[in-house]
Structures are given as structure tokens and as C-alpha cells.
XYZ file of C-alpha atoms in Angstrom:
365
model
C 0.000 0.000 0.000
C 1.419 3.369 -1.032
C 0.475 6.775 0.341
C 3.749 8.476 -0.562
C 3.321 12.114 -1.549
C -0.390 12.220 -0.666
C -1.770 15.700 -0.093
C -2.940 16.629 3.393
C -4.906 19.524 4.838
C -1.674 20.830 6.354
C -0.769 22.098 2.871
C -3.827 24.388 2.945
C -3.800 26.314 6.258
C -6.978 28.259 5.410
C -8.824 24.975 4.927
C -7.401 23.596 8.150
C -8.651 26.602 10.121
C -12.148 26.294 8.639
C -12.226 22.557 9.260
C -11.340 23.059 12.930
C -14.016 25.749 13.265
C -16.560 23.405 11.681
C -15.510 20.653 14.044
C -16.195 22.894 17.028
C -19.671 23.605 15.648
C -20.404 19.897 15.183
C -19.186 19.046 18.678
C -21.443 21.784 20.075
C -24.459 20.555 18.075
C -24.586 23.778 16.049
C -25.384 24.189 12.375
C -22.508 24.200 9.927
C -21.965 23.664 6.217
C -19.041 21.397 5.451
C -19.407 20.677 1.761
C -20.692 22.299 -1.400
C -21.238 19.925 -4.307
C -21.338 21.532 -7.744
C -22.485 20.113 -11.068
C -21.226 22.989 -13.191
C -21.812 21.206 -16.496
C -24.079 18.200 -16.972
C -22.369 16.868 -20.095
C -21.209 13.259 -19.824
C -19.526 10.605 -21.951
C -21.514 7.770 -20.281
C -25.195 6.843 -19.993
C -25.290 4.909 -16.723
C -28.279 2.880 -15.578
C -28.766 4.806 -12.332
C -28.115 8.332 -13.632
C -29.883 11.114 -11.740
C -28.199 14.281 -13.021
C -29.838 14.263 -16.454
C -33.185 14.620 -14.701
C -32.055 17.957 -13.253
C -30.769 19.776 -16.340
C -33.154 22.323 -17.871
C -33.051 25.036 -20.545
C -32.786 27.724 -17.848
C -29.688 29.976 -17.784
C -26.542 28.210 -16.640
C -23.880 29.231 -14.186
C -20.980 31.229 -15.588
C -17.444 31.287 -14.255
C -18.217 34.613 -12.588
C -21.211 32.989 -10.882
C -18.984 30.182 -9.626
C -16.500 32.701 -8.245
C -19.272 34.585 -6.407
C -20.693 31.337 -5.041
C -17.230 30.286 -3.851
C -16.762 33.621 -2.076
C -20.107 33.186 -0.311
C -19.328 29.579 0.635
C -15.942 30.609 2.010
C -17.547 33.348 4.130
C -19.977 30.771 5.543
C -17.163 28.453 6.587
C -17.477 25.808 3.867
C -14.186 23.925 3.702
C -14.834 21.180 1.146
C -15.834 21.549 -2.502
C -16.911 18.604 -4.633
C -17.108 18.805 -8.435
C -19.300 16.206 -10.101
C -21.478 15.871 -13.153
C -22.128 14.579 -15.585
C -18.444 13.958 -16.028
C -16.121 16.796 -14.957
C -13.214 15.596 -17.095
C -15.310 16.374 -20.202
C -15.687 20.047 -19.202
C -13.642 22.202 -21.587
C -13.222 24.867 -18.887
C -12.568 22.641 -15.852
C -9.248 24.358 -15.171
C -10.968 27.765 -15.108
C -13.702 26.425 -12.828
C -11.034 25.344 -10.360
C -9.362 28.753 -10.560
C -12.718 30.485 -9.968
C -13.323 28.401 -6.833
C -9.949 29.299 -5.347
C -8.388 25.917 -4.484
C -6.308 27.217 -1.570
C -9.539 28.032 0.255
C -11.107 24.576 -0.042
C -10.361 20.871 0.045
C -11.224 20.008 -3.569
C -12.597 16.650 -4.737
C -13.614 15.546 -8.223
C -15.790 12.508 -8.886
C -15.151 10.893 -12.247
C -15.845 7.715 -14.181
C -12.105 7.703 -14.931
C -12.395 7.246 -18.691
C -10.449 10.389 -19.604
C -7.834 10.264 -16.859
C -4.245 10.148 -18.080
C -0.918 10.538 -16.249
C -0.601 14.045 -17.681
C -4.128 15.076 -16.665
C -3.694 13.671 -13.163
C -0.502 15.684 -12.709
C -2.220 18.832 -14.011
C -5.158 18.449 -11.620
C -2.836 17.960 -8.668
C -0.926 21.096 -9.646
C -4.210 23.031 -9.930
C -5.023 22.271 -6.294
C -7.234 19.185 -6.505
C -6.811 17.124 -3.342
C -8.892 14.046 -4.021
C -10.131 12.038 -6.992
C -13.105 9.765 -6.422
C -13.591 7.121 -9.110
C -16.858 5.237 -9.537
C -16.590 1.442 -9.691
C -19.812 -0.498 -9.257
C -18.730 -4.126 -9.398
C -15.723 -6.347 -8.907
C -16.724 -7.982 -12.210
C -15.528 -5.884 -15.178
C -18.391 -7.129 -17.330
C -21.011 -6.152 -14.765
C -19.491 -2.711 -14.287
C -19.226 -2.092 -18.035
C -22.859 -3.149 -18.542
C -24.027 -0.919 -15.689
C -22.060 2.019 -17.103
C -23.002 1.068 -20.684
C -19.415 1.524 -21.817
C -17.144 -1.453 -22.677
C -13.714 -1.084 -21.115
C -14.914 1.362 -18.443
C -13.941 -0.896 -15.513
C -10.299 -1.062 -16.567
C -10.183 2.706 -17.213
C -11.689 3.391 -13.775
C -9.227 1.073 -12.062
C -6.330 2.760 -13.849
C -7.598 6.222 -12.875
C -7.328 5.348 -9.177
C -3.635 4.532 -9.519
C -2.982 7.612 -11.650
C -4.586 9.864 -9.029
C -2.640 8.238 -6.221
C 0.655 8.405 -8.081
C 0.069 12.111 -8.836
C -0.060 12.773 -5.097
C -3.822 13.116 -4.688
C -5.977 11.037 -2.378
C -7.649 8.305 -4.406
C -11.126 7.169 -3.421
C -13.173 4.298 -4.798
C -16.830 5.316 -4.987
C -19.353 2.445 -5.181
C -23.150 2.235 -5.156
C -24.515 -0.188 -2.565
C -27.905 -1.809 -3.168
C -29.973 -4.311 -1.234
C -29.009 -6.819 -3.930
C -25.207 -6.419 -3.746
C -24.528 -5.356 -0.159
C -23.757 -8.831 1.171
C -22.162 -10.264 -1.952
C -18.471 -11.094 -2.340
C -18.010 -8.320 -4.886
C -18.283 -5.516 -2.358
C -15.800 -7.173 -0.033
C -13.420 -7.612 -2.976
C -13.600 -3.908 -3.865
C -12.965 -2.920 -0.263
C -9.933 -5.203 0.006
C -8.610 -4.032 -3.365
C -8.839 -0.432 -2.179
C -7.274 -1.235 1.172
C -4.357 -3.052 -0.439
C -3.588 -0.076 -2.675
C -4.015 2.866 -0.316
C -7.453 3.982 -1.550
C -10.404 4.939 0.617
C -13.926 3.691 -0.164
C -17.125 5.740 -0.145
C -20.249 3.592 0.082
C -23.130 5.374 -1.648
C -26.463 3.845 -0.671
C -28.817 3.446 -3.629
C -31.522 6.116 -3.655
C -35.008 6.384 -5.109
C -33.981 9.187 -7.464
C -33.475 9.868 -11.151
C -33.545 6.705 -13.232
C -34.190 4.702 -10.053
C -37.120 6.817 -8.823
C -39.639 4.486 -7.216
C -37.148 1.606 -7.078
C -37.212 1.239 -3.308
C -36.444 -2.458 -3.838
C -32.869 -1.331 -4.644
C -32.537 0.594 -1.367
C -30.751 -0.926 1.595
C -32.651 -2.123 4.672
C -31.901 -1.534 8.349
C -30.206 -4.934 8.412
C -28.082 -3.984 5.406
C -27.047 -0.762 7.155
C -25.937 -2.745 10.206
C -23.956 -5.059 7.926
C -22.111 -2.022 6.506
C -21.399 -0.770 10.015
C -19.783 -4.119 10.807
C -17.713 -3.827 7.616
C -16.414 -0.475 8.824
C -15.156 -2.224 11.938
C -13.046 -4.536 9.769
C -11.998 -1.923 7.226
C -11.364 1.587 8.642
C -10.870 3.088 5.175
C -14.566 2.544 4.374
C -17.027 5.347 5.072
C -20.546 6.622 4.490
C -21.527 10.289 4.602
C -23.858 9.752 7.548
C -21.423 7.901 9.791
C -19.993 9.740 12.836
C -18.052 12.889 12.068
C -15.363 13.986 14.535
C -16.749 11.412 16.956
C -20.271 12.865 16.761
C -23.260 11.026 15.296
C -24.341 13.724 12.865
C -26.576 11.579 10.669
C -27.959 12.490 7.238
C -26.229 15.685 6.114
C -28.919 17.103 3.862
C -28.633 20.889 4.345
C -27.012 20.408 7.783
C -23.653 19.512 6.283
C -23.896 19.747 2.519
C -25.880 21.130 -0.385
C -25.779 20.372 -4.104
C -25.866 23.053 -6.820
C -27.014 22.250 -10.360
C -25.636 23.762 -13.551
C -28.671 26.093 -13.539
C -27.913 27.339 -10.008
C -30.630 25.422 -8.186
C -29.596 24.479 -4.643
C -30.748 21.009 -3.572
C -30.571 19.441 -0.087
C -28.346 16.709 -1.566
C -27.732 15.283 -5.051
C -30.630 12.837 -4.713
C -33.432 14.948 -3.204
C -34.650 16.884 -6.213
C -36.305 19.792 -4.468
C -34.947 23.302 -4.973
C -34.293 25.363 -1.864
C -33.609 28.398 -4.040
C -31.339 29.541 -6.867
C -27.930 31.174 -6.399
C -28.456 33.165 -9.596
C -31.279 35.013 -7.847
C -30.379 35.178 -4.139
C -27.400 34.674 -1.820
C -26.516 31.199 -0.599
C -27.051 32.184 3.039
C -30.723 32.996 2.504
C -31.236 29.702 0.680
C -29.698 27.792 3.567
C -31.949 29.579 6.041
C -34.966 28.445 4.024
C -33.752 24.853 3.844
C -32.998 24.786 7.553
C -36.696 25.381 8.249
C -37.583 21.908 6.916
C -38.242 19.567 9.818
C -36.945 16.487 7.994
C -33.567 18.169 7.472
C -33.235 19.931 10.808
C -34.328 16.988 12.964
C -31.086 15.097 12.285
C -32.240 11.829 10.706
C -30.041 8.847 11.626
C -30.837 7.316 8.209
C -30.202 8.469 4.642
C -33.429 10.306 3.804
C -33.148 9.599 0.075
C -32.152 5.943 0.378
C -33.280 4.500 3.717
C -36.200 6.518 5.080
C -39.193 4.894 3.364
C -41.645 7.473 4.714
C -39.568 10.387 3.399
C -39.132 8.682 0.040
C -42.867 8.077 -0.315
C -43.677 11.727 0.410
C -40.892 13.613 -1.313
C -38.999 11.378 -3.784
C -41.368 11.703 -6.730
C -40.855 10.446 -10.261
C -39.789 13.024 -12.828
C -38.976 13.169 -16.511
C -35.454 13.894 -17.796
C -35.022 17.631 -18.208
C -37.895 18.484 -15.868
C -35.621 19.953 -13.229
C -36.227 19.893 -9.465
C -39.541 20.635 -7.760
C -39.950 23.996 -6.124
C -39.749 24.440 -2.365
C -43.367 25.615 -2.212
C -44.622 22.609 -4.171
C -42.751 20.126 -1.978
C -43.326 21.464 1.539
C -46.366 22.716 3.415
C -46.430 24.691 6.650
C -46.669 21.463 8.662
C -43.291 20.419 7.224
C -41.567 23.582 8.417
C -40.358 25.147 11.634
C -41.781 28.641 12.045
C -38.411 30.302 12.516
C -35.487 30.580 10.103
C -32.436 30.113 12.352
C -29.126 31.101 10.854
C -26.694 28.960 12.787
C -24.088 30.124 10.290
C -21.988 32.700 12.106
C -19.823 32.286 15.175
C -22.060 34.796 16.960
C -25.107 32.508 16.604
C -25.511 29.712 19.136
C -28.600 28.177 17.514
C -28.418 24.419 18.102
C -30.517 21.702 16.544
C -33.378 20.352 18.707
C -31.892 17.890 21.164
C -28.382 18.483 19.918
C -26.101 15.930 18.266
C -25.314 12.649 19.994
C -21.799 11.810 21.088
C -20.615 8.320 20.096
């Protein structure tokens, strides 16, 4: 296993300071925004079976580089310390380098999720030099044939595998990103991927299948409570495996919709996460802070769910994870939520002067 030359937060002191401030907020049970996920351009060279992003793209005006720079400034002022570029496929963006420059890489821990098809040694070295800290590569099966069929691109498994090594050897953290379903969670393939990653110095992000996009209504694909416990046991054997809702800084923070991350579409719509297709507002029309205040009113987000709302909470999925046509875009906030779904106040919880804590606080583990 090689980790030689891997980037660390110590190389970005501004990020380190924001991360420590966010940690203090989490430990105190206060609101904080860790991560902004941006789909700047929905173009993609694949047509995967479970795609959700093509359901979000519309003919509305798209973000410009100036918009990205303004959004990054706002996120920085609010204490965001991680920035995640996804698509679509970011390596197909003709202006990816300029997007990174607009974000200001020294202010954020930068991650890119990719299918790996276009990664080369030269491109990996360029991305590392531009300030990218982490490359997350999607691999959905230990069987190359299964992965290629799922991604609908022959040869994609081998390209993805190669991309992990190229990212690692360029000095970035390499992460294997895999979708976990009720059907594959206990199979030997998942254990193989985890061991492969462990043997080669990669981390593993387990993404629970959600009832969104092409899989809207497919709750049969979603993991059960027993499956979730099985994954917890796997974490005990393999410390490099993680899920977004597992404890953060020793605190059980739970589902991070709005209370840890938001997702921004190429049209500027801010979603609670990539899989809950409800717009909290649009950054082309109002500041990010006001949008977060609106989202923080939603009881389902503010009440700190211990389960993934989009992939494990059957009641939430039945009420809010509706089917949609490609290109329809997200539902509006007003169409999704009624007064009974909202808290009457709009607590900020965003500045150090505000001590607003979530009801009941976070649970130490």
C-alpha cells in the first residue's frame, strides 16, 4: 500500500482553520456547512443505468465562471471547507481548469468525482498542480463485465481502475466510490472492492442506492436496516470505508442534507443533496445564506435523521422522492413542503455569533 506524496490539509492552512471551526460547531451541536457539491456542467460521456443528473438539467440559464466565483466567495464566508465537483463527467468540461481557478483551491479541500475514462498521467498531474486534493472514481462491481454493462461503456472498468492509480501516483488522495444496493450489499463483490482499495491505499465511499433519477420508485434497490448494520460491521473490519452519515469527529451527525452539505445544479438550483430533487432556491437570484436559512426550516432536514433520507427513510421517500422526466428539473420548495413540514423560525446557525443548536443536539458516540 502506497500513500507516498499524498496531499494533506496541512498544505492548505486556510482549509485547516475552517475545518477546525466546523468541528467545534459539530461538537457543540450547532449548524454548519461542510461541503458544497457543484455540477457545473451536466455533459457526460456515459449513460449509466442509475443516472440522476440528467433529470435535473433544464433550458434555464446556466452558471458562468463569474457565478462560480461569487458562489465560492459566499461559501468561504460561511465556513465551507470542502468543494466537490461532479457531473455529468467533470473531465469532459472544456473549462474545468478555469472552474477550479474560480473556486480558489487554496480556500477549499477540492474533490472531483469521475468515471475515470479520460484520466491520463498528464491530466492527473495537471489536476494535482491546480489544487485538486482528491479524486473519487466510480466502480460499481468487482466484475468488469457487470461494471461495463451498468455504465453502458465497454472497457470502463479497466479505465476506472487505472484512474485510481494515476490519481494516487500524482499525489492526490484516491477514493473508490461504489453504489450499494440491497441486492449487492452482502455479496463477495463488495468485499473484494474494499480489500482491493485497502491493499492499494485507496479509501472507499459507500453510496447507498436512492429512489432518485432513473431509479425513482425503485425502493427495492434501497438498503434495509439490516443492510445498514452489515455495513457498520464492515467499517469495523476496514477503517478506510465510510458513508456520509457515519460519525463525524466522533459525533453522530446523521444524514447531512442541508445540515452539512448542499448540491448546486448547472442552472444554479440548490438542492438538499444530489438525490433529493427539491430546490431550496437559486444562487443566480439570491445569496446562498438565505437559501440555507430556508432549507434549515424543513423539519426532515433539521431533525437530524439517523438514516439516509433519500435511500433508507421509506416514509420520506414516499412523500418527497417523486418520479420526474429527464429535463424536468427539481420541484420547487413551495410545491414540496407545506407549513406542517416547516419550523416557524429561520435560524441562521451560520456565524460564530449565533448559538442556535438543533433540537436535542447531536449525539456523542
